[in-house]
Amino acid sequence: MFFKRILFCFLMVLLVAQSAFTGSASAQSSFNDTRGHWAQDDIEYLASLGIIKGNGSQFHPDKPISRGEAIAMLNRVFESVYGPIAKPERKNNLDYRYGPRWEIEQLLTNLRAMYRVETNGVSDYDPGDRMLYYLFLADSGKLMRKQEKDNPDWWLSATALQRPLTREEASMVLFHMMAPQKFRGINIKPEDAKSYFTSFYEWKQDSYYRDTYSPYATGINEFGLFGKSDVFDPYAVMTRAQYAVVLTRLHNYYERDVVQSFTGLNNTRQVKAANVFLRAASLAYENNNQAAVSKYFEPSVLKKWSSFPFIPKHTEHVSFTAKLDESNNKNLLVLGQYKDNANGFYQIEYVFAADEYSPFGRKLINIIYTAK
């Protein structure tokens, strides 16, 4: 009984502190307890973007961050750059009683969509599902390592999600978050991607760090999310301030990556960036998100888009090609070939121009629809 009371009190402290991350939508630009703190700039930066959401003046920077809120905030970082690129789906392995569950479910579909774009829809690997499964293993007191046989009945409870996040768990979560970028950086076929990621689960990868055999921190070392030290301190609990710094680095990486992909000279990267852009733009239009729509469409293009008899689907049965506009080499032309069971074959030519106010660094300035 005494142990249960101690555990209950500890979880209540976490829930109170958690409100600084999962509270109301009115993000604060500063908190009373972060003034002069070493992570103040990162905390205020995330608050200004709405990634940290508070309903009070306290942030509790030196308290632990919980697993669930850490994952939910990853979705806010993702969507602050890309926007939602897929509709959320119910995850039966996730406790329905956990408040920010919907943000975690949204992250899973966003992450799966991004990974499918990178692998051209060939690989059946699901990084979000694996992220939660290996967190389940950690909560069960097991190594975050491939078991002889997966537990098909695994379930991540609200209690498990409210427990503090360790640095090793954070590295595992972020490893899955960066799975699309990891795949992009290796020279393998999409159908071989699953076995590549399984090599990490089997701990066949050497560790860069002196104090852990776990391969996940090494797997994301190239992205610079945890700094440059060769000591990782895997079992330490991550504080809110420490996690805020990691999220700022992740957000900055996403911002650079999406613009460089769209505006660079790599045609393959341009096509995939356009695919993500069009997924986000279509979903913003479908959800009548006017603030987001204005970042993707010029008003004249939006009028054309609205005149279509249907919203183009970018989730399947579509192929893209890209080239520079011969009449204006600063613009990018992307041709989409569609096959839709309801609407048949059609194509749309998209004209993208540079735009500093778009998170993608590009904006649609013309679209031409042609029935086939």
Coordinates of C-alpha atoms in Angstrom, one line a residue:
M1 CA 0.0 0.0 0.0
F2 CA 2.8 2.4 0.9
F3 CA 4.6 1.7 -2.5
K4 CA 1.3 2.3 -4.4
R5 CA 0.9 5.7 -2.6
I6 CA 4.5 6.7 -3.5
L7 CA 3.9 5.7 -7.1
F8 CA 0.6 7.6 -7.3
C9 CA 2.2 10.7 -5.9
F10 CA 5.1 10.5 -8.4
L11 CA 2.7 10.1 -11.3
M12 CA 0.6 13.1 -10.2
V13 CA 3.8 15.2 -10.1
L14 CA 4.5 14.1 -13.7
L15 CA 1.0 14.9 -14.8
V16 CA 1.1 18.4 -13.3
A17 CA 4.4 19.2 -14.9
Q18 CA 3.2 17.6 -18.2
S19 CA 0.6 20.4 -18.6
A20 CA 3.4 22.6 -19.8
F21 CA 3.6 20.4 -22.9
T22 CA 0.1 19.1 -23.4
G23 CA -2.1 22.0 -22.0
S24 CA -4.1 24.5 -23.9
A25 CA -3.3 25.7 -27.4
S26 CA -2.2 29.2 -26.3
A27 CA 1.6 28.7 -26.2
Q28 CA 3.5 31.0 -24.0
S29 CA 6.6 32.8 -25.1
S30 CA 8.3 32.6 -21.7
F31 CA 7.8 30.9 -18.3
N32 CA 8.7 32.3 -14.8
D33 CA 10.9 29.3 -14.0
T34 CA 13.0 29.4 -17.2
R35 CA 14.4 32.9 -17.0
G36 CA 18.2 32.6 -16.9
H37 CA 18.0 28.8 -17.4
W38 CA 20.6 27.3 -19.7
A39 CA 17.9 26.1 -22.0
Q40 CA 15.8 29.2 -22.0
D41 CA 16.3 30.1 -25.7
D42 CA 15.3 26.6 -26.9
I43 CA 12.3 26.5 -24.6
E44 CA 11.0 29.9 -25.7
Y45 CA 11.7 29.0 -29.4
L46 CA 9.5 25.9 -29.1
A47 CA 6.9 27.8 -27.2
S48 CA 6.7 30.5 -30.0
L49 CA 6.0 27.7 -32.5
G50 CA 3.3 26.1 -30.4
I51 CA 5.3 23.0 -29.8
I52 CA 5.4 23.6 -26.1
K53 CA 1.8 24.4 -24.9
G54 CA 1.3 25.8 -21.5
N55 CA -1.7 26.7 -19.3
G56 CA 0.4 28.3 -16.6
S57 CA 3.6 30.3 -15.9
Q58 CA 5.6 27.2 -14.9
F59 CA 7.6 25.0 -17.3
H60 CA 9.5 22.8 -14.8
P61 CA 12.6 22.6 -17.0
D62 CA 14.5 20.2 -14.6
K63 CA 11.7 17.7 -14.1
P64 CA 11.6 14.5 -16.1
I65 CA 9.7 14.4 -19.4
S66 CA 7.3 11.5 -19.8
R67 CA 7.4 9.0 -22.6
G68 CA 4.0 9.9 -24.0
E69 CA 4.4 13.7 -24.0
A70 CA 7.8 13.2 -25.6
I71 CA 6.3 11.3 -28.5
A72 CA 3.3 13.7 -28.8
M73 CA 5.7 16.6 -29.1
L74 CA 7.6 14.9 -31.9
N75 CA 4.4 15.2 -33.9
R76 CA 4.2 18.9 -33.2
V77 CA 7.8 19.4 -34.4
F78 CA 7.0 17.4 -37.6
E79 CA 3.8 19.2 -38.4
S80 CA 5.3 22.7 -37.7
V81 CA 7.5 22.1 -40.7
Y82 CA 5.6 19.7 -43.0
G83 CA 2.0 19.9 -41.7
P84 CA -0.1 16.8 -41.4
I85 CA 0.5 14.6 -44.4
A86 CA -1.9 11.7 -43.5
K87 CA -5.1 11.2 -41.6
P88 CA -4.8 9.7 -38.1
E89 CA -5.8 6.1 -37.6
R90 CA -6.8 4.4 -34.3
K91 CA -4.0 2.4 -32.8
N92 CA -5.4 -0.6 -30.9
N93 CA -2.1 -1.3 -29.1
L94 CA -2.3 2.2 -27.5
D95 CA -4.3 2.8 -24.3
Y96 CA -7.4 4.8 -25.3
R97 CA -7.4 6.4 -21.8
Y98 CA -4.2 8.4 -22.5
G99 CA -5.1 12.0 -23.1
P100 CA -2.6 13.0 -25.8
R101 CA -3.2 9.6 -27.6
W102 CA -4.5 11.3 -30.7
E103 CA -1.3 13.2 -31.2
I104 CA 0.7 9.9 -31.0
E105 CA -1.7 8.3 -33.5
Q106 CA -1.2 11.3 -35.8
L107 CA 2.5 11.0 -35.6
L108 CA 2.3 7.3 -36.5
T109 CA 0.4 8.0 -39.7
N110 CA 2.6 11.0 -40.6
L111 CA 5.7 8.9 -40.1
R112 CA 4.4 6.0 -42.1
A113 CA 3.4 8.3 -44.9
M114 CA 6.9 10.0 -45.0
Y115 CA 8.6 6.6 -44.9
R116 CA 6.4 5.4 -47.8
V117 CA 7.3 8.4 -49.8
E118 CA 11.0 7.7 -49.3
T119 CA 10.7 4.0 -50.2
N120 CA 8.2 4.6 -53.1
G121 CA 5.6 2.6 -51.1
V122 CA 7.6 -0.7 -51.6
S123 CA 8.7 -1.4 -48.0
D124 CA 6.2 -2.8 -45.5
Y125 CA 8.3 -1.7 -42.6
D126 CA 6.3 0.6 -40.2
P127 CA 8.7 2.8 -38.1
G128 CA 5.9 4.2 -35.8
D129 CA 4.6 0.8 -34.9
R130 CA 8.1 -0.5 -34.1
M131 CA 8.7 2.6 -32.0
L132 CA 5.8 1.8 -29.7
Y133 CA 6.6 -1.9 -29.6
Y134 CA 10.2 -1.4 -28.4
L135 CA 8.9 1.1 -25.9
F136 CA 6.6 -1.6 -24.7
L137 CA 9.6 -3.9 -24.3
A138 CA 11.4 -1.3 -22.2
D139 CA 8.4 -0.8 -20.0
S140 CA 8.3 -4.6 -19.6
G141 CA 11.8 -4.6 -18.2
K142 CA 13.4 -6.0 -21.3
L143 CA 16.1 -4.8 -23.5
M144 CA 15.0 -2.8 -26.5
R145 CA 16.3 -5.6 -28.6
K146 CA 14.6 -8.1 -31.0
Q147 CA 13.0 -10.9 -29.1
E148 CA 12.9 -14.5 -30.4
K149 CA 9.3 -14.0 -31.1
D150 CA 7.2 -10.8 -31.2
N151 CA 4.4 -10.5 -28.7
P152 CA 1.3 -10.1 -30.9
D153 CA -0.8 -8.9 -27.9
W154 CA 1.5 -6.1 -26.8
W155 CA -0.3 -3.0 -25.4
L156 CA 1.2 0.3 -24.3
S157 CA -0.7 1.5 -21.2
A158 CA -1.4 5.0 -20.1
T159 CA 0.7 4.3 -17.0
A160 CA 3.6 3.2 -19.1
L161 CA 3.3 6.4 -21.2
Q162 CA 3.3 8.6 -18.1
R163 CA 6.6 7.2 -16.8
P164 CA 9.8 9.2 -17.3
L165 CA 11.7 8.9 -20.6
T166 CA 15.3 7.7 -20.3
R167 CA 18.0 8.8 -22.7
E168 CA 18.3 5.3 -24.2
E169 CA 14.5 5.3 -24.8
A170 CA 14.7 8.8 -26.3
S171 CA 17.4 7.6 -28.7
M172 CA 15.2 4.6 -29.7
V173 CA 12.2 6.8 -30.3
L174 CA 14.2 9.3 -32.4
F175 CA 15.9 6.5 -34.3
H176 CA 12.4 5.6 -35.6
M177 CA 11.5 9.2 -36.1
M178 CA 14.5 9.5 -38.5
A179 CA 13.8 6.2 -40.3
P180 CA 12.9 8.0 -43.6
Q181 CA 16.1 10.0 -43.5
K182 CA 18.1 6.9 -42.5
F183 CA 16.8 5.0 -45.5
R184 CA 17.5 7.9 -47.8
G185 CA 21.2 7.9 -46.8
I186 CA 21.9 4.2 -47.5
N187 CA 22.3 2.5 -50.8
I188 CA 19.8 -0.4 -50.6
K189 CA 16.6 -1.3 -52.3
P190 CA 13.4 -0.5 -50.6
E191 CA 12.5 -4.2 -50.2
D192 CA 15.7 -4.6 -48.2
A193 CA 14.9 -1.8 -45.8
K194 CA 13.2 -4.0 -43.3
S195 CA 16.2 -6.3 -42.8
Y196 CA 18.4 -3.2 -42.5
F197 CA 16.4 -1.8 -39.6
T198 CA 16.2 -5.3 -38.1
S199 CA 20.0 -5.3 -37.9
F200 CA 19.6 -2.5 -35.3
Y201 CA 17.0 -4.5 -33.4
E202 CA 19.4 -7.4 -33.3
W203 CA 22.1 -5.0 -32.0
K204 CA 24.5 -6.0 -34.8
Q205 CA 25.6 -2.4 -35.3
D206 CA 28.6 -1.2 -33.4
S207 CA 28.1 1.6 -30.8
Y208 CA 29.9 4.9 -31.1
Y209 CA 29.4 5.5 -27.3
R210 CA 31.6 4.1 -24.6
D211 CA 28.9 3.4 -22.1
T212 CA 26.2 1.6 -24.1
Y213 CA 25.8 -1.3 -26.5
S214 CA 22.5 0.0 -27.6
P215 CA 22.8 1.0 -31.3
Y216 CA 20.0 3.6 -31.5
A217 CA 22.0 6.6 -30.3
T218 CA 24.7 5.7 -32.8
G219 CA 22.1 5.2 -35.5
I220 CA 21.1 8.9 -35.3
N221 CA 24.5 10.3 -34.4
E222 CA 24.8 11.8 -37.9
F223 CA 21.9 14.1 -37.2
G224 CA 23.5 15.8 -34.2
L225 CA 20.5 15.7 -32.0
F226 CA 22.4 14.7 -28.8
G227 CA 25.7 16.6 -29.2
K228 CA 29.2 15.2 -29.8
S229 CA 30.3 13.5 -26.6
D230 CA 31.2 9.8 -26.8
V231 CA 29.5 9.2 -23.4
F232 CA 25.7 8.9 -23.7
D233 CA 24.6 8.2 -20.1
P234 CA 21.8 5.9 -21.4
Y235 CA 19.9 5.2 -18.2
A236 CA 19.6 8.8 -17.1
V237 CA 16.2 10.3 -17.2
M238 CA 15.7 13.1 -19.7
T239 CA 14.6 16.5 -18.3
R240 CA 12.2 18.8 -20.1
A241 CA 15.0 21.2 -20.7
Q242 CA 17.3 18.6 -22.2
Y243 CA 14.5 17.3 -24.5
A244 CA 13.6 20.9 -25.6
V245 CA 17.2 21.2 -26.8
V246 CA 16.9 18.0 -28.8
L247 CA 13.6 19.1 -30.3
T248 CA 15.0 22.4 -31.4
R249 CA 17.8 20.6 -33.2
L250 CA 15.3 18.3 -34.8
H251 CA 13.1 21.2 -35.9
N252 CA 16.1 23.0 -37.4
Y253 CA 17.2 19.8 -39.2
Y254 CA 13.7 19.4 -40.7
E255 CA 13.6 23.1 -41.8
R256 CA 17.0 22.8 -43.6
D257 CA 16.2 19.4 -45.1
V258 CA 12.8 20.2 -46.7
V259 CA 14.1 23.4 -48.3
Q260 CA 17.3 21.8 -49.6
S261 CA 15.3 18.9 -51.0
F262 CA 12.9 21.1 -52.9
T263 CA 15.3 23.7 -54.1
G264 CA 18.4 21.6 -54.8
L265 CA 19.4 20.0 -58.0
N266 CA 18.7 16.4 -57.1
N267 CA 15.7 15.4 -59.2
T268 CA 14.7 12.4 -57.1
R269 CA 14.7 14.6 -53.9
Q270 CA 12.6 17.2 -55.7
V271 CA 10.0 14.7 -56.7
K272 CA 9.7 13.3 -53.1
A273 CA 9.5 16.7 -51.6
A274 CA 6.8 17.6 -54.1
N275 CA 4.9 14.4 -53.0
V276 CA 5.0 15.4 -49.4
F277 CA 4.1 19.0 -50.2
L278 CA 1.0 17.9 -52.2
R279 CA -0.1 15.5 -49.4
A280 CA 0.1 18.3 -46.9
A281 CA -1.6 20.8 -49.3
S282 CA -4.5 18.4 -50.1
L283 CA -5.1 17.5 -46.5
A284 CA -5.1 21.2 -45.5
Y285 CA -7.6 22.0 -48.2
E286 CA -9.8 19.0 -47.3
N287 CA -9.8 20.0 -43.6
N288 CA -10.5 23.7 -44.5
N289 CA -7.4 24.8 -42.7
Q290 CA -7.1 28.3 -44.1
A291 CA -3.9 29.2 -42.4
A292 CA -2.1 26.2 -43.8
V293 CA -3.7 26.5 -47.2
S294 CA -2.3 30.0 -47.7
K295 CA 1.2 28.6 -47.2
Y296 CA 0.7 26.2 -50.1
F297 CA -1.4 27.9 -52.7
E298 CA -1.5 31.3 -54.5
P299 CA -5.1 32.6 -54.4
S300 CA -5.5 32.1 -58.2
V301 CA -4.3 28.5 -57.9
L302 CA -6.6 27.8 -55.0
K303 CA -9.5 28.9 -57.2
K304 CA -8.5 26.4 -59.9
W305 CA -8.1 23.7 -57.3
S306 CA -11.5 24.4 -55.9
S307 CA -13.0 24.0 -59.4
F308 CA -11.8 20.4 -59.7
P309 CA -14.7 17.9 -59.5
F310 CA -12.6 16.0 -56.9
I311 CA -9.5 16.5 -54.7
P312 CA -6.5 14.7 -56.2
K313 CA -5.4 11.8 -54.1
H314 CA -1.7 11.6 -53.3
T315 CA -1.7 8.5 -51.2
E316 CA -1.5 5.8 -54.0
H317 CA -1.6 5.2 -57.7
V318 CA 0.3 8.3 -58.5
S319 CA 3.7 8.9 -60.1
F320 CA 5.6 12.2 -60.3
T321 CA 8.3 13.6 -62.6
A322 CA 10.0 16.9 -62.1
K323 CA 12.0 19.4 -64.2
L324 CA 12.9 23.0 -64.3
D325 CA 10.6 25.4 -66.1
E326 CA 12.2 26.2 -69.5
S327 CA 10.6 29.7 -69.5
N328 CA 11.7 30.4 -65.9
N329 CA 14.4 28.2 -64.5
K330 CA 13.7 29.4 -61.0
N331 CA 10.4 27.5 -61.1
L332 CA 9.9 23.8 -60.8
L333 CA 7.5 21.8 -62.9
V334 CA 6.1 18.6 -61.5
L335 CA 3.9 16.3 -63.5
G336 CA 1.6 14.0 -61.6
Q337 CA 0.1 10.9 -63.4
Y338 CA -2.9 9.6 -61.5
K339 CA -5.0 6.5 -61.6
D340 CA -8.1 6.7 -59.5
N341 CA -10.8 4.0 -59.4
A342 CA -13.5 6.7 -59.0
N343 CA -12.2 9.3 -61.5
G344 CA -10.1 7.2 -64.0
F345 CA -6.8 8.4 -65.4
Y346 CA -5.8 12.0 -65.3
Q347 CA -2.7 14.2 -65.0
I348 CA -2.0 17.5 -63.2
E349 CA 1.0 19.7 -64.0
Y350 CA 2.1 21.7 -60.9
V351 CA 4.2 24.8 -61.1
F352 CA 6.2 25.7 -58.0
A353 CA 7.9 29.0 -57.4
A354 CA 10.2 30.0 -54.6
D355 CA 8.4 31.5 -51.5
E356 CA 10.2 32.4 -48.3
Y357 CA 7.0 32.2 -46.3
S358 CA 6.3 28.6 -47.2
P359 CA 7.9 26.0 -44.9
F360 CA 8.9 24.1 -48.1
G361 CA 10.5 27.1 -49.6
R362 CA 8.1 26.7 -52.6
K363 CA 4.5 27.6 -53.3
L364 CA 2.0 26.5 -56.1
I365 CA 1.6 29.3 -58.6
N366 CA -0.2 27.3 -61.3
I367 CA -1.9 23.9 -61.9
I368 CA -3.1 22.4 -65.2
Y369 CA -5.6 19.5 -65.1
T370 CA -5.9 17.1 -68.0
A371 CA -8.3 14.2 -68.3
K372 CA -6.8 11.1 -70.0

